[in-house]
Structures are given as C-alpha cells and as structure tokens.
mmCIF file of C-alpha atoms in Angstrom:
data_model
loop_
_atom_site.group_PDB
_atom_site.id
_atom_site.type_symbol
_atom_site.label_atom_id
_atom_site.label_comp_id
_atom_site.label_asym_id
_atom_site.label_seq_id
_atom_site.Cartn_x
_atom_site.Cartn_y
_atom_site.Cartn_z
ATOM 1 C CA UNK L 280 100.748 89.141 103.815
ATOM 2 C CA UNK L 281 99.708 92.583 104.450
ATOM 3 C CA UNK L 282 100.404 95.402 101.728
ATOM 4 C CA UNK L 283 102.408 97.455 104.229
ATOM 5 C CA UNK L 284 104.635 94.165 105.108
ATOM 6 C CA UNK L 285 104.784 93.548 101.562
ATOM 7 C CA UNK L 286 106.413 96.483 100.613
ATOM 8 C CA UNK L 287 108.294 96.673 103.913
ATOM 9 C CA UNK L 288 110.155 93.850 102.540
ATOM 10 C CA UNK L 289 111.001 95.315 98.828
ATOM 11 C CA UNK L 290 112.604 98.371 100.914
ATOM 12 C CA UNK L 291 114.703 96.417 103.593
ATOM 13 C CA UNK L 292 115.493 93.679 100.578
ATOM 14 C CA UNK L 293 116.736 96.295 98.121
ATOM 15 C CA UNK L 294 118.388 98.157 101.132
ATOM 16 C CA UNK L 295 120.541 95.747 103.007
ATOM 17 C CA UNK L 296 120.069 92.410 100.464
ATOM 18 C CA UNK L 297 123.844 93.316 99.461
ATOM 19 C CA UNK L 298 125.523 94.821 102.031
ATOM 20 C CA UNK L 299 127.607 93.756 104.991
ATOM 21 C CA UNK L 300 127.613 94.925 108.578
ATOM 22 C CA UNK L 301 130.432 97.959 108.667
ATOM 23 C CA UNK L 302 130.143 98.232 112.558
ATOM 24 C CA UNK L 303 127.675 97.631 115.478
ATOM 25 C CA UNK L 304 127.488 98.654 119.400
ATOM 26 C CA UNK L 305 125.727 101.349 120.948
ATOM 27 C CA UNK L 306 124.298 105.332 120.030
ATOM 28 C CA UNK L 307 122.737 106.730 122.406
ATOM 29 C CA UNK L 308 122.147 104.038 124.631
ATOM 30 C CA UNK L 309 120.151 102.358 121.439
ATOM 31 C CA UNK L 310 121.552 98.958 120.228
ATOM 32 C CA UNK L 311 122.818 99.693 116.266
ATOM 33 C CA UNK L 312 123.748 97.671 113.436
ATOM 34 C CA UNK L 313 125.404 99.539 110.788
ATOM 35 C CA UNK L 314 125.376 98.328 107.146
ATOM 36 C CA UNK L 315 127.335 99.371 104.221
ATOM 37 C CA UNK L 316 127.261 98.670 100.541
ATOM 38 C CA UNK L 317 128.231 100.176 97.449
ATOM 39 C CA UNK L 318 126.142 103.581 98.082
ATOM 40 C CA UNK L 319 127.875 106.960 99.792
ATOM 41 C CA UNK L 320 125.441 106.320 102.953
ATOM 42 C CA UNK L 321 125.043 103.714 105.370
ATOM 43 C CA UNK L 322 122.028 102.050 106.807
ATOM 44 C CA UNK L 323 121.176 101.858 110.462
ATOM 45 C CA UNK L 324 119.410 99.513 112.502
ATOM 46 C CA UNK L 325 118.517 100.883 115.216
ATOM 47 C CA UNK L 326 116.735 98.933 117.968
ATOM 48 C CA UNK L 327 114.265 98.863 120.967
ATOM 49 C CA UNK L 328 113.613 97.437 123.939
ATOM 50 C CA UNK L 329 112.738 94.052 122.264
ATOM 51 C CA UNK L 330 114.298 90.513 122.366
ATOM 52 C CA UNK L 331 116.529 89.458 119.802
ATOM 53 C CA UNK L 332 117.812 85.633 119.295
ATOM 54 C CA UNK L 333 119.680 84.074 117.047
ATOM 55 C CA UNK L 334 120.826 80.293 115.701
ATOM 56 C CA UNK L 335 123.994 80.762 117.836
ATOM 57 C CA UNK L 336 124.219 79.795 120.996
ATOM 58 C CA UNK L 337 125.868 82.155 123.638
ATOM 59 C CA UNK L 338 127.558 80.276 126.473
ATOM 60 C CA UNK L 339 125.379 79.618 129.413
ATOM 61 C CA UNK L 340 128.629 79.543 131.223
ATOM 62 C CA UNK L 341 129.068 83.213 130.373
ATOM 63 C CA UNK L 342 127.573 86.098 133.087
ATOM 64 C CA UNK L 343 126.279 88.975 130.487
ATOM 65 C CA UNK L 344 122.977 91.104 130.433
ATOM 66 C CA UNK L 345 120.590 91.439 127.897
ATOM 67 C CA UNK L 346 122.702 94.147 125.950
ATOM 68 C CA UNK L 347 126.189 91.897 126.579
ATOM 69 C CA UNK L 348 124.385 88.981 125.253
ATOM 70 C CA UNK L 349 123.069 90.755 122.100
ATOM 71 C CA UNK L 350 126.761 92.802 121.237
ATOM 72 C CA UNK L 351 128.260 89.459 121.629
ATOM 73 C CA UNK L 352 125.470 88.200 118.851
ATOM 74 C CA UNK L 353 126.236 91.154 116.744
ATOM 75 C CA UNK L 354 130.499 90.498 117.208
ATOM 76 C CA UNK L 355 129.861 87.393 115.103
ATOM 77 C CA UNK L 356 128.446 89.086 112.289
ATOM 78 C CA UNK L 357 130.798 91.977 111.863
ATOM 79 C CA UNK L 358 132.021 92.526 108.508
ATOM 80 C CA UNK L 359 129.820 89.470 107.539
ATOM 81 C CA UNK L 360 127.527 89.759 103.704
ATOM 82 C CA UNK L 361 123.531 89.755 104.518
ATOM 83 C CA UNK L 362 122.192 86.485 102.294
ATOM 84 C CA UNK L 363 118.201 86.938 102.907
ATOM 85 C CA UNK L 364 116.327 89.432 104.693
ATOM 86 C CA UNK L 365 112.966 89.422 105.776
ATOM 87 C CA UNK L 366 109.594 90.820 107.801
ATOM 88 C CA UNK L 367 105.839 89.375 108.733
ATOM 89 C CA UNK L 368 103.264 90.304 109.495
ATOM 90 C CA UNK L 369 103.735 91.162 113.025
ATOM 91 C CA UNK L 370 107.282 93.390 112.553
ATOM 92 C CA UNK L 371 109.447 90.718 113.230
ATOM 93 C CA UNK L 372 112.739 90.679 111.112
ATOM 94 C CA UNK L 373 115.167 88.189 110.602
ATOM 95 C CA UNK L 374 118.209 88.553 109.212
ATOM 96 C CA UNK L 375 120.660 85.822 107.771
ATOM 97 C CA UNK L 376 124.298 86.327 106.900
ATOM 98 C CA UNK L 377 127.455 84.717 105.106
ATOM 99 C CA UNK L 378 128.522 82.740 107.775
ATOM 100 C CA UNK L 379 125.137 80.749 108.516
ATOM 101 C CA UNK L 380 124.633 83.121 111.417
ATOM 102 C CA UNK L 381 120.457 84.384 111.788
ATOM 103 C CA UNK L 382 119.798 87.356 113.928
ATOM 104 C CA UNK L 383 115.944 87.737 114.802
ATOM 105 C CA UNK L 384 114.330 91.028 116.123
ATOM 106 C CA UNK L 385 110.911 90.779 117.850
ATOM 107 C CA UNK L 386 108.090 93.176 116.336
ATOM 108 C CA UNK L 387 107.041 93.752 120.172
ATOM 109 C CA UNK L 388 108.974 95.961 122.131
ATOM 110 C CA UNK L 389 108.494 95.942 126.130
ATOM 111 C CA UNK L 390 107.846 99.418 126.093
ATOM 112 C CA UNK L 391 104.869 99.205 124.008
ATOM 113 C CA UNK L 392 107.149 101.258 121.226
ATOM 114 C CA UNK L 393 108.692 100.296 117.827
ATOM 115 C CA UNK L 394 110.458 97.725 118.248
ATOM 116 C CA UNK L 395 113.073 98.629 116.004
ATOM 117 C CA UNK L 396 113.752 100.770 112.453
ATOM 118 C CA UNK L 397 115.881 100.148 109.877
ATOM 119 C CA UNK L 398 116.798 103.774 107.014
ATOM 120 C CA UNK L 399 119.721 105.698 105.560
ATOM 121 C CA UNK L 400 119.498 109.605 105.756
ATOM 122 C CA UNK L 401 115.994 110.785 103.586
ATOM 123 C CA UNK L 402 117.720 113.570 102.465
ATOM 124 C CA UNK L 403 120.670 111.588 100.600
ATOM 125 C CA UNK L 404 117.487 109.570 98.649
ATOM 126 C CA UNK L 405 117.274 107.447 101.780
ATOM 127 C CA UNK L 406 114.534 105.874 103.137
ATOM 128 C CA UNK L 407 113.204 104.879 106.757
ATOM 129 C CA UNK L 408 111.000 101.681 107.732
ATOM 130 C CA UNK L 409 109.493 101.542 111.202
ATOM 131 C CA UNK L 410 108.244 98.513 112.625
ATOM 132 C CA UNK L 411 105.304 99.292 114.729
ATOM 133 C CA UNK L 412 104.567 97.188 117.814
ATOM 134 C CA UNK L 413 102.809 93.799 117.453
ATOM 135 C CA UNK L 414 102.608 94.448 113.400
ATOM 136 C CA UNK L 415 102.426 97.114 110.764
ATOM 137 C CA UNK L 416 105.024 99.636 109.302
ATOM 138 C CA UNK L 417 105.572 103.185 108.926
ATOM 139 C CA UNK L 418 107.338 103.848 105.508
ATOM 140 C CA UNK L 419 109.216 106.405 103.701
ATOM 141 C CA UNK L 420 110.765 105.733 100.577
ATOM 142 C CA UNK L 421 113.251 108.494 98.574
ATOM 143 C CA UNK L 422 114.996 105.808 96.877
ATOM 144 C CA UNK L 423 113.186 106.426 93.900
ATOM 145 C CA UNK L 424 113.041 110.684 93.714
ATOM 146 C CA UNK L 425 114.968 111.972 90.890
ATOM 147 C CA UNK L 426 117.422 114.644 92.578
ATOM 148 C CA UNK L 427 118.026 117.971 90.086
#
C-alpha cells in the first residue's frame, strides 16, 4: 500500500470511523454525504462525476438517472453509524454502515478529475483528503495543530 493511501486511511478512519450520516442530497449540483459525530463540525463528502455502487440492489423496475439512483443509495443510509471505512491504492473508497449497507466510490472520475473528497473546515482543526484520479491523494491534516 502506498504511503499516501496509508495515511489517507488513518485520516478518513479517525474522521468518519464514528460518526453517522446527518444528511445527504445535493450542493451545488455536487452529490454530498454529510457526517456528524461528537465534534462542533461536520464532514463532507463531496463527490464527482464517478460511479458509485453498493450491496443493495435498486429496483430494475424503477426509471431513475444516475443521480436518482445514487440519492436513493444514500436514503438508505441516513442517520445510519459508519462500521469500517476504507481506501486503495487507486482512490477508491468504500464505506460500510450499521445496517449491512456498503456504498463504493470509484477513484476514476469521467471527467478525468478527483473523483471525490472527503474534510471538515481546516480552519476549525479540520482536515481535507482528495482522491486523485486513477490513485493517489492530496492531504491536509489540522487535526493535530494545537490552537492558542
């Protein structure tokens, strides 16, 4: 595992390993997953144009687009506990939740940009991990500045 993925992984983990989705739809036009735990600020997925999937299967029966499909994904894990978090090697992240439900993000983007990013606001002590296309992170980490 690359060093980058590697501590990729100790951010989201610490980040989101104990929180719960607070809310989820659209900003901007940008699919969002908002998480909350015990801290003053919340995190924000926020994604691209990538594919996400999951272990739950939408009704074929059902006419939605893309973004339908994936806010119907996201209604069944509303207010749900995140159980194991995770990234490789090529930016993909999977999350898994309290209710056996597994969201996966692809780490390539049709655009050709990040795929998605995951932070809470850097100047509340935050932090912000971008997944870059195909593999590889951009990372900053205030978690860990002492504020005077």
């Amino acid at each position: 595992m690359n060093t980058d993925t590697v501590a990729a992984n100790a951010l989201i983990r610490a980040a989101i390993g104990n929180a719960a989705v607070e809310s989820y739809g659209l900003s901007h036009q940008i699919l969002i997953l908002e998480f909350r735990d015990d801290k003053p600020a919340d995190h924000l997925l926020s994604l691209g144009e990538i594919k996400v999937s999951s272990n739950v299967v939408v009704d074929e029966g059902l006419i939605l687009n893309e973004e339908e499909r994936v806010l119907l994904l996201f209604s069944k894990v509303n207010l749900r506990s995140v159980t194991e978090v995770h990234c490789d090697d090529e930016a993909n992240l999977t999350i898994s939740f309290d209710n056996g439900v597994q969201l996966h993000f692809s780490g390539r983007s049709h655009d050709g940009y990040e795929p998605w990013q995951l932070g809470r606001a850097l100047d509340e002590g935050g932090y912000l991990v971008i997944a870059q296309d195909g593999g590889g992170y951009a990372i900053w980490d205030c978690t860990q500045e002492e504020t005077h």
